[in-house]
Amino acid sequence: MPELADKRPSGGESALTAGCLMLLVLVADVAAGLLVVIVLAVRGLGRMDAGAGQTVTSVPTRDWAPVLGFGALAPAVGVTAVVLLRIGHRVIGAVQLTLCVLLAVHALWSLP
């Protein structure tokens, strides 16, 4: 039994695990980003059709979709950044962390 406890995984095995985890996390980020883009695009198309041929009679309603969309995407990207930093991918993790901050600032800027 002590021989099994002293045995450590090889470098190739941990690199494969880290690579698969990184790929999975980045695919999840891309899927979340596409979902936000699709929702915002559909909402924009709906607003264009609703205003055709109508006169402005009141103040437009507040649109919370960009705030909620980018606000939900920012923590997802932040978690991805933390995971990437924890597994040792410092450059990609730093880029993801920067993107998280930019998304959070954009979400705060979009407040109605």
PDB file of C-alpha atoms in Angstrom:
ATOM      1  CA  MET A   1       0.000   0.000   0.000  1.00  0.00           C
ATOM      2  CA  PRO A   2       2.706   2.612   0.751  1.00  0.00           C
ATOM      3  CA  GLU A   3       3.956   2.234  -2.825  1.00  0.00           C
ATOM      4  CA  LEU A   4       0.586   3.369  -4.209  1.00  0.00           C
ATOM      5  CA  ALA A   5       0.490   6.389  -1.908  1.00  0.00           C
ATOM      6  CA  ASP A   6       3.952   7.525  -3.050  1.00  0.00           C
ATOM      7  CA  LYS A   7       3.137   7.148  -6.741  1.00  0.00           C
ATOM      8  CA  ARG A   8       2.212  10.471  -8.370  1.00  0.00           C
ATOM      9  CA  PRO A   9       0.461  10.953 -11.706  1.00  0.00           C
ATOM     10  CA  SER A  10       2.685  11.624 -14.661  1.00  0.00           C
ATOM     11  CA  GLY A  11       2.999  15.084 -16.185  1.00  0.00           C
ATOM     12  CA  GLY A  12       1.231  14.037 -19.390  1.00  0.00           C
ATOM     13  CA  GLU A  13      -1.798  12.773 -17.506  1.00  0.00           C
ATOM     14  CA  SER A  14      -2.259  16.018 -15.559  1.00  0.00           C
ATOM     15  CA  ALA A  15      -1.695  18.094 -18.718  1.00  0.00           C
ATOM     16  CA  LEU A  16      -4.420  16.118 -20.492  1.00  0.00           C
ATOM     17  CA  THR A  17      -6.800  16.635 -17.584  1.00  0.00           C
ATOM     18  CA  ALA A  18      -6.031  20.370 -17.435  1.00  0.00           C
ATOM     19  CA  GLY A  19      -6.464  20.694 -21.199  1.00  0.00           C
ATOM     20  CA  CYS A  20      -9.831  18.927 -21.167  1.00  0.00           C
ATOM     21  CA  LEU A  21     -11.008  21.043 -18.240  1.00  0.00           C
ATOM     22  CA  MET A  22      -9.887  24.228 -19.970  1.00  0.00           C
ATOM     23  CA  LEU A  23     -11.665  23.239 -23.178  1.00  0.00           C
ATOM     24  CA  LEU A  24     -14.852  22.399 -21.300  1.00  0.00           C
ATOM     25  CA  VAL A  25     -14.824  25.687 -19.416  1.00  0.00           C
ATOM     26  CA  LEU A  26     -14.142  27.762 -22.536  1.00  0.00           C
ATOM     27  CA  VAL A  27     -16.918  26.010 -24.472  1.00  0.00           C
ATOM     28  CA  ALA A  28     -19.294  26.782 -21.603  1.00  0.00           C
ATOM     29  CA  ASP A  29     -18.268  30.459 -21.756  1.00  0.00           C
ATOM     30  CA  VAL A  30     -18.844  30.596 -25.497  1.00  0.00           C
ATOM     31  CA  ALA A  31     -22.269  28.982 -25.090  1.00  0.00           C
ATOM     32  CA  ALA A  32     -23.248  31.469 -22.370  1.00  0.00           C
ATOM     33  CA  GLY A  33     -22.041  34.384 -24.499  1.00  0.00           C
ATOM     34  CA  LEU A  34     -23.981  33.188 -27.530  1.00  0.00           C
ATOM     35  CA  LEU A  35     -27.102  32.812 -25.400  1.00  0.00           C
ATOM     36  CA  VAL A  36     -26.808  36.427 -24.207  1.00  0.00           C
ATOM     37  CA  VAL A  37     -26.221  37.672 -27.772  1.00  0.00           C
ATOM     38  CA  ILE A  38     -29.204  35.729 -29.125  1.00  0.00           C
ATOM     39  CA  VAL A  39     -31.541  36.965 -26.368  1.00  0.00           C
ATOM     40  CA  LEU A  40     -30.471  40.579 -26.862  1.00  0.00           C
ATOM     41  CA  ALA A  41     -30.796  40.310 -30.655  1.00  0.00           C
ATOM     42  CA  VAL A  42     -34.303  38.843 -30.433  1.00  0.00           C
ATOM     43  CA  ARG A  43     -35.351  41.554 -27.971  1.00  0.00           C
ATOM     44  CA  GLY A  44     -33.955  44.211 -30.321  1.00  0.00           C
ATOM     45  CA  LEU A  45     -35.884  42.789 -33.257  1.00  0.00           C
ATOM     46  CA  GLY A  46     -39.078  42.736 -31.181  1.00  0.00           C
ATOM     47  CA  ARG A  47     -38.633  46.397 -30.273  1.00  0.00           C
ATOM     48  CA  MET A  48     -38.108  47.410 -33.899  1.00  0.00           C
ATOM     49  CA  ASP A  49     -41.379  45.804 -34.996  1.00  0.00           C
ATOM     50  CA  ALA A  50     -43.423  47.129 -32.074  1.00  0.00           C
ATOM     51  CA  GLY A  51     -42.644  50.785 -32.836  1.00  0.00           C
ATOM     52  CA  ALA A  52     -43.478  50.761 -36.557  1.00  0.00           C
ATOM     53  CA  GLY A  53     -46.214  53.241 -37.458  1.00  0.00           C
ATOM     54  CA  GLN A  54     -46.794  54.406 -33.883  1.00  0.00           C
ATOM     55  CA  THR A  55     -46.252  57.838 -32.470  1.00  0.00           C
ATOM     56  CA  VAL A  56     -44.330  58.460 -29.296  1.00  0.00           C
ATOM     57  CA  THR A  57     -46.855  59.024 -26.527  1.00  0.00           C
ATOM     58  CA  SER A  58     -44.911  58.095 -23.427  1.00  0.00           C
ATOM     59  CA  VAL A  59     -41.475  57.405 -22.077  1.00  0.00           C
ATOM     60  CA  PRO A  60     -40.119  54.036 -23.215  1.00  0.00           C
ATOM     61  CA  THR A  61     -40.046  51.329 -20.587  1.00  0.00           C
ATOM     62  CA  ARG A  62     -36.808  50.426 -18.866  1.00  0.00           C
ATOM     63  CA  ASP A  63     -34.945  47.602 -20.538  1.00  0.00           C
ATOM     64  CA  TRP A  64     -33.192  45.401 -18.002  1.00  0.00           C
ATOM     65  CA  ALA A  65     -32.183  42.701 -20.516  1.00  0.00           C
ATOM     66  CA  PRO A  66     -28.634  44.004 -21.170  1.00  0.00           C
ATOM     67  CA  VAL A  67     -28.001  44.468 -17.463  1.00  0.00           C
ATOM     68  CA  LEU A  68     -29.225  40.979 -16.617  1.00  0.00           C
ATOM     69  CA  GLY A  69     -27.531  39.359 -19.610  1.00  0.00           C
ATOM     70  CA  PHE A  70     -24.103  40.887 -19.141  1.00  0.00           C
ATOM     71  CA  GLY A  71     -24.480  40.751 -15.371  1.00  0.00           C
ATOM     72  CA  ALA A  72     -25.059  36.992 -15.526  1.00  0.00           C
ATOM     73  CA  LEU A  73     -22.251  36.481 -18.022  1.00  0.00           C
ATOM     74  CA  ALA A  74     -19.646  38.355 -15.933  1.00  0.00           C
ATOM     75  CA  PRO A  75     -19.636  35.914 -12.968  1.00  0.00           C
ATOM     76  CA  ALA A  76     -19.582  32.945 -15.350  1.00  0.00           C
ATOM     77  CA  VAL A  77     -16.466  34.331 -17.016  1.00  0.00           C
ATOM     78  CA  GLY A  78     -15.035  35.170 -13.586  1.00  0.00           C
ATOM     79  CA  VAL A  79     -15.469  31.595 -12.388  1.00  0.00           C
ATOM     80  CA  THR A  80     -13.797  30.419 -15.579  1.00  0.00           C
ATOM     81  CA  ALA A  81     -10.890  32.757 -14.881  1.00  0.00           C
ATOM     82  CA  VAL A  82     -10.486  31.435 -11.352  1.00  0.00           C
ATOM     83  CA  VAL A  83     -10.567  27.822 -12.578  1.00  0.00           C
ATOM     84  CA  LEU A  84      -7.972  28.572 -15.235  1.00  0.00           C
ATOM     85  CA  LEU A  85      -5.734  30.337 -12.729  1.00  0.00           C
ATOM     86  CA  ARG A  86      -6.072  27.442 -10.263  1.00  0.00           C
ATOM     87  CA  ILE A  87      -5.025  24.823 -12.820  1.00  0.00           C
ATOM     88  CA  GLY A  88      -1.980  26.866 -13.819  1.00  0.00           C
ATOM     89  CA  HIS A  89      -2.999  28.651 -17.028  1.00  0.00           C
ATOM     90  CA  ARG A  90      -2.027  32.110 -15.856  1.00  0.00           C
ATOM     91  CA  VAL A  91      -2.136  33.995 -19.173  1.00  0.00           C
ATOM     92  CA  ILE A  92      -5.507  32.673 -20.294  1.00  0.00           C
ATOM     93  CA  GLY A  93      -6.870  33.117 -16.767  1.00  0.00           C
ATOM     94  CA  ALA A  94      -5.699  36.736 -16.701  1.00  0.00           C
ATOM     95  CA  VAL A  95      -7.375  37.387 -20.058  1.00  0.00           C
ATOM     96  CA  GLN A  96     -10.592  35.827 -18.776  1.00  0.00           C
ATOM     97  CA  LEU A  97     -10.384  37.914 -15.587  1.00  0.00           C
ATOM     98  CA  THR A  98      -9.949  41.072 -17.670  1.00  0.00           C
ATOM     99  CA  LEU A  99     -12.951  40.079 -19.777  1.00  0.00           C
ATOM    100  CA  CYS A 100     -14.946  39.517 -16.574  1.00  0.00           C
ATOM    101  CA  VAL A 101     -14.148  43.039 -15.378  1.00  0.00           C
ATOM    102  CA  LEU A 102     -15.065  44.519 -18.774  1.00  0.00           C
ATOM    103  CA  LEU A 103     -18.391  42.668 -18.780  1.00  0.00           C
ATOM    104  CA  ALA A 104     -19.163  43.829 -15.241  1.00  0.00           C
ATOM    105  CA  VAL A 105     -18.381  47.443 -16.168  1.00  0.00           C
ATOM    106  CA  HIS A 106     -20.550  47.145 -19.289  1.00  0.00           C
ATOM    107  CA  ALA A 107     -23.393  45.708 -17.231  1.00  0.00           C
ATOM    108  CA  LEU A 108     -23.158  48.594 -14.781  1.00  0.00           C
ATOM    109  CA  TRP A 109     -22.993  51.072 -17.657  1.00  0.00           C
ATOM    110  CA  SER A 110     -26.174  49.579 -19.121  1.00  0.00           C
ATOM    111  CA  LEU A 111     -28.239  50.357 -16.033  1.00  0.00           C
ATOM    112  CA  PRO A 112     -31.388  52.216 -17.042  1.00  0.00           C
TER     113      PRO A 112
END
